[in-house]
Amino acid sequence: MANAAPPTAQTDERIKEISSFRKALIRPELGGIVGTIAVFTFFLLFAFDSGMFNSRGVLNWSVVSAQFMIIAVGACLLMIAGEFDLSVGSMIGFAGMMIAIFSVTLGWPVWMAILVTFAMSVSIGALNGWIVVRTGLPSFIVTLAFLFILRGFTIFLPQVIERKTIIGGVKDAAEGDWLAPIFGGKILQGLFTWLGEAGLIATFERGTRAGQPVVDGVPMLIVWAIVLIVFGHVLLTKTKFGNWIFASGGDAEAARNSGVPVNRVKVLMFMFTAFCATVFAVCQVMEFGSAGADRGLLKEFEAIIAVVIGGALLTGGYGSVLGAALGALIFGVVQQGLFFAGVESSLFRVFLGVILLGAVILNTYIRRIITGER
Amino acid sequence: MNPEHAPIIQMKNIEKHFGSVIALAGVSLEVFPGECHCLLGDNGAGKSTFIKTMSGVHQPTHGEIFFEGEPMSFADPRDAIAAGIATVHQHLAMIPLMSVSRNFFMGNEPVKKIGPFSFFDHENANRVTMEEMRKMGINLRGPDQAVGTLSGGERQTVAIARAVHFGAKVLILDEPTSALGVRQTANVLATIDKVRKQGIAVVFITHNVRHALAVGDRFTVLNRGQTLGTAQRGQITPDELQDMMAGGQELVALEGSLGGTV
C-alpha cells in the first residue's frame, strides 16, 4: 500500500484541458483591463487634440483617478472580507472638518491635528466593525446609520463653532509643518524641471513663472494611491492575512471552523477603510486649504462601483485590488475625459450606471466559469 | 480492537441536558486508533449532540471524557482541534470561490520570512496540496483550481485530507455521504479506509447501514439519547442494525406494508 501513487500525475478524462486564453479570462481584473483599454482608445480617438494627453491633462485625470483609487483600495479589501462601508463619503467630510477645526479653530499644530484625526476616524471604523460583528446586522444598515451620523456632525460642528459650513485657512496653518507635505506636497520636482528644460513637457511662456514646467511635480495624492494599491495587493495575495480576508468573505462560518479569526479580520478591514477615507480627506484639505461640510458626498458609491468594475463580488470572497485600481482609473479618465471632449458632464452619471451594470454581468459570468456552475 | 492498544478517546456515561430536554442519557463509547467506529441512529437519536460533545462544541452535563488516557474537558472546539480531534462537517468547511490550495491551508497558512515581513508561502502550499490530493486519488488540474469546480465527494476528500495533514488523531465525519451519489460515496468510503490504515481513529456518523457496513470495524447505535449497544464487524447483520436504529417494533409493522424495501 505504501507509495501506491504513481510518480507521474495521471490525467483525468473528465477534466477538460482549458486553453490558456480561457485561463487568462478567469481573473477578476479582466473587466478592469478591458474597460481601461476601451476607455483610453475612445478618448485617444475623440479627445486627443483637447489637451487631455499633454502634461497638464494627464495630471488632471491622474489626480482624480488617484482620489478614487485611495478609497477604492479600502472598499475593495472590505468587500472581499464580505462587508460594505457606506460611511466612506461622510467619513471624508468628517475627517476633513476635524482637521480644520483642530488646526484653525483650536490652533493645534497641523501634525497633531492630522494624527488625532486619523486616530478618531480609525476608531470610528473599528466601532462600525465592532457593531457589525457583535450584532450580526448587515453592514449595509450599520454603516448607513454612520453615513447620516457623521454627515450630521460634519455640518453641525462648524456651524456651532464658527457659524459657517466651510472652514478655511488650513494652508496658512500648515506652513512649515513637517507632516502636512506628506499629504499636500509634491515629489520629483527636479525631474519635471529637467523635462521642462529639455522641452519634453510644456512650460509657462509668460508671467512670473516663465520657463518653469506647467506640471512641476507628482502630487503626494498620487503617491499615496500607488502605495496603498501596492500594500493592498501584496496583503491580499501574498500574505496569510490575505487568505483570511478571502475566507472571511467567502464563508464566515467555514472560515471560523478552520480557525480563522473572522471577527478580527472584519473589524480590521473596517478600520483600514476608514484609514483610506482619512488619507483622501487630509490630501483634499491640504490641497484646497479648507474643509467643507459637503466634501465626499456620494464617494462611498463611487468607491463601491470602482471595486465592482474591478471584478470584486458584491457578496464577498472574491476580487482584486489591482482590478479596483483599474476601476478607479476608468472612473477618473471618463469623468475628466468627458469634460475634455466637451460632453455635458451630467452624462457621466449615465455612463456610471451603464458601466456598473455591464461590469456586474461580466463578473457573474466569470464567476460561473471559475466555480464550474452552469 | 487490538487488546494491547489503549483507546484514544473514551466517553463515559455522557449526559447532556438542554433545559428540560435530555438529549443524551448516559452514552458510553470508546474509539481505538486505526479503527473506524460507526455511530448510527435515526434523526433525533442524539448523534449530533454526542459528537458535538466529543469535539468541544458542547460540554457534557454529566460524564467524563478521557483523551489518550487523561481526563479532558474541552472548553471550545479550538481546544479539541489542538488536541487532535478534527471534525469534518456535513456542510463543509470549504470555500467554493477559493482555490484548493488556499482552502487546504485556510487557518494554517505556511509562511516564509523575507526581512521583517512574512508572506504566504504559495509554492510550498501548492506542492503539499498536490501531493496530498494525489495520495487521496484526486487529480487536480492545478492547485489554483477553485474548490467550487470539485464534486461533493472530492470536497469531502479535500476536507479529510486537510484534517489528516494537520495531525488529526481522531477524525469525526458527520454524515459525509448523506448528500452524495453512488460513485462519490464510494470515493469517500475509500478515503475513510485509507485514513484508518494510517492509524487514525475515525468516528463515522451515518444513518445509512450499508455505508456503515462497508468500512466500519465497530458499530454503536444510538436511540433516544441512549446506546443500544456496540457490535463488532461480522457479529451483526444489516437487518439487525436497521431494526436497532429504527427502534425495532415500529419498523416491523411498517415493513409489512412496504415489503421489506426500507
XYZ file of C-alpha atoms in Angstrom, chain B residues 56-239:
184
model
C -15.814 20.526 22.276
C -18.865 22.383 20.996
C -20.963 21.239 23.965
C -19.818 20.482 27.486
C -21.409 17.351 28.976
C -23.852 17.848 31.860
C -22.562 14.632 33.459
C -19.963 12.082 32.481
C -16.283 12.025 31.678
C -14.119 12.210 28.607
C -10.693 10.569 28.536
C -8.359 11.504 25.729
C -5.239 9.332 25.452
C -5.987 8.086 28.943
C -6.138 11.532 30.532
C -9.382 13.121 31.703
C -10.142 16.005 29.387
C -12.631 18.795 29.203
C -12.680 20.893 26.097
C -13.760 24.478 26.610
C -14.334 25.071 22.904
C -13.741 23.420 19.512
C -10.323 25.032 19.233
C -9.160 23.066 22.307
C -10.329 19.858 20.703
C -8.651 20.681 17.407
C -5.409 21.485 19.206
C -5.572 18.108 20.960
C -6.040 16.372 17.602
C -9.779 15.911 17.275
C -10.862 17.131 13.866
C -14.447 17.313 12.668
C -15.450 17.304 9.026
C -18.908 18.774 8.917
C -21.749 17.768 6.723
C -21.854 21.337 5.459
C -18.271 21.664 4.637
C -15.574 23.905 5.856
C -14.651 24.623 2.248
C -14.984 27.912 0.411
C -16.019 27.365 -3.222
C -14.557 30.589 -4.614
C -11.107 29.915 -3.193
C -8.502 27.638 -4.723
C -7.949 24.147 -3.370
C -4.559 25.117 -2.010
C -5.873 28.260 -0.283
C -8.671 26.179 1.222
C -6.336 23.406 2.262
C -4.203 25.788 4.309
C -7.006 28.057 5.495
C -6.237 28.992 9.092
C -2.878 27.155 8.954
C -1.070 29.093 6.255
C 2.615 28.304 5.794
C 4.716 31.460 5.849
C 8.171 32.366 4.697
C 10.030 35.376 6.001
C 11.564 37.994 3.774
C 13.217 40.533 6.009
C 10.795 41.627 8.715
C 7.740 40.609 6.674
C 6.217 37.185 6.474
C 4.469 36.075 3.326
C 2.130 33.224 2.446
C 4.401 30.503 1.085
C 2.356 29.682 -2.023
C 4.996 27.410 -3.539
C 5.106 25.187 -0.511
C 1.311 25.239 -0.100
C 0.733 24.295 -3.745
C 3.255 21.452 -3.642
C 1.850 19.942 -0.429
C -1.718 20.263 -1.690
C -0.979 18.474 -4.954
C 0.892 15.752 -3.079
C -1.860 15.171 -0.517
C -4.572 15.200 -3.164
C -2.673 12.646 -5.230
C -2.347 10.382 -2.193
C -6.133 10.515 -1.840
C -6.557 9.717 -5.521
C -7.764 13.096 -6.742
C -6.104 14.587 -9.795
C -6.334 18.326 -9.740
C -5.952 20.463 -12.815
C -3.729 22.604 -10.638
C -3.518 23.788 -7.049
C -5.199 27.040 -8.098
C -8.344 25.219 -9.215
C -11.333 26.598 -7.316
C -12.999 24.252 -4.851
C -16.317 25.143 -6.496
C -15.318 23.037 -9.508
C -14.907 19.880 -7.401
C -17.699 17.400 -6.846
C -19.245 16.923 -3.423
C -17.233 13.744 -2.828
C -13.997 15.398 -3.828
C -14.693 18.288 -1.473
C -15.226 15.818 1.377
C -11.939 14.206 0.457
C -10.115 17.545 0.475
C -11.563 18.255 3.916
C -10.495 14.830 5.203
C -7.021 15.134 3.677
C -6.655 18.527 5.288
C -7.609 17.223 8.730
C -5.167 14.341 8.386
C -2.347 16.558 7.135
C -2.697 18.829 10.153
C -2.239 15.980 12.587
C -5.718 14.768 13.465
C -5.636 11.710 15.725
C -9.400 11.386 15.840
C -11.392 12.243 12.747
C -15.106 12.821 13.196
C -17.088 12.635 9.974
C -20.606 13.989 10.282
C -22.737 12.271 7.641
C -20.152 12.702 4.893
C -22.076 10.541 2.442
C -25.608 11.766 3.029
C -25.779 14.067 0.001
C -23.590 12.120 -2.395
C -24.163 9.898 -5.398
C -23.093 6.252 -5.557
C -19.721 6.826 -7.177
C -18.831 9.758 -4.933
C -19.880 7.830 -1.862
C -17.555 5.022 -2.909
C -14.710 7.544 -3.178
C -15.347 8.933 0.290
C -15.581 5.437 1.786
C -12.278 4.551 0.113
C -10.764 7.683 1.634
C -12.007 6.684 5.076
C -10.339 3.315 4.606
C -7.008 4.952 3.691
C -7.155 7.257 6.686
C -7.909 4.388 9.069
C -4.924 2.453 7.773
C -2.694 5.371 8.743
C -3.602 4.675 12.371
C -6.129 7.457 12.782
C -9.307 6.793 14.707
C -12.362 7.536 12.598
C -15.797 8.228 14.013
C -18.194 7.871 11.120
C -21.703 9.169 11.658
C -24.312 7.973 9.240
C -27.827 6.681 9.050
C -27.099 4.511 6.087
C -26.452 0.964 7.248
C -24.816 -0.113 4.009
C -22.282 2.708 4.114
C -21.500 1.868 7.712
C -21.003 -1.856 6.989
C -18.724 -1.056 4.051
C -15.965 0.464 6.182
C -16.896 0.085 9.858
C -14.978 -2.008 12.358
C -17.477 -1.481 15.143
C -20.973 -0.121 15.238
C -22.682 1.781 18.007
C -26.362 2.502 17.704
C -27.945 5.418 19.466
C -31.649 5.711 20.078
C -33.458 8.378 22.049
C -30.261 9.526 23.740
C -29.104 6.089 24.803
C -26.716 3.467 23.472
C -28.450 0.398 22.214
C -25.140 -1.442 22.208
C -21.909 -1.766 20.300
C -21.325 -4.580 17.844
C -18.183 -5.899 16.161
C -17.921 -6.234 12.434
C -19.264 -9.646 11.373
C -21.345 -10.097 14.502
C -24.347 -8.286 13.217
C -26.420 -8.394 10.058
C -27.601 -5.347 8.169
C -31.183 -6.164 9.091
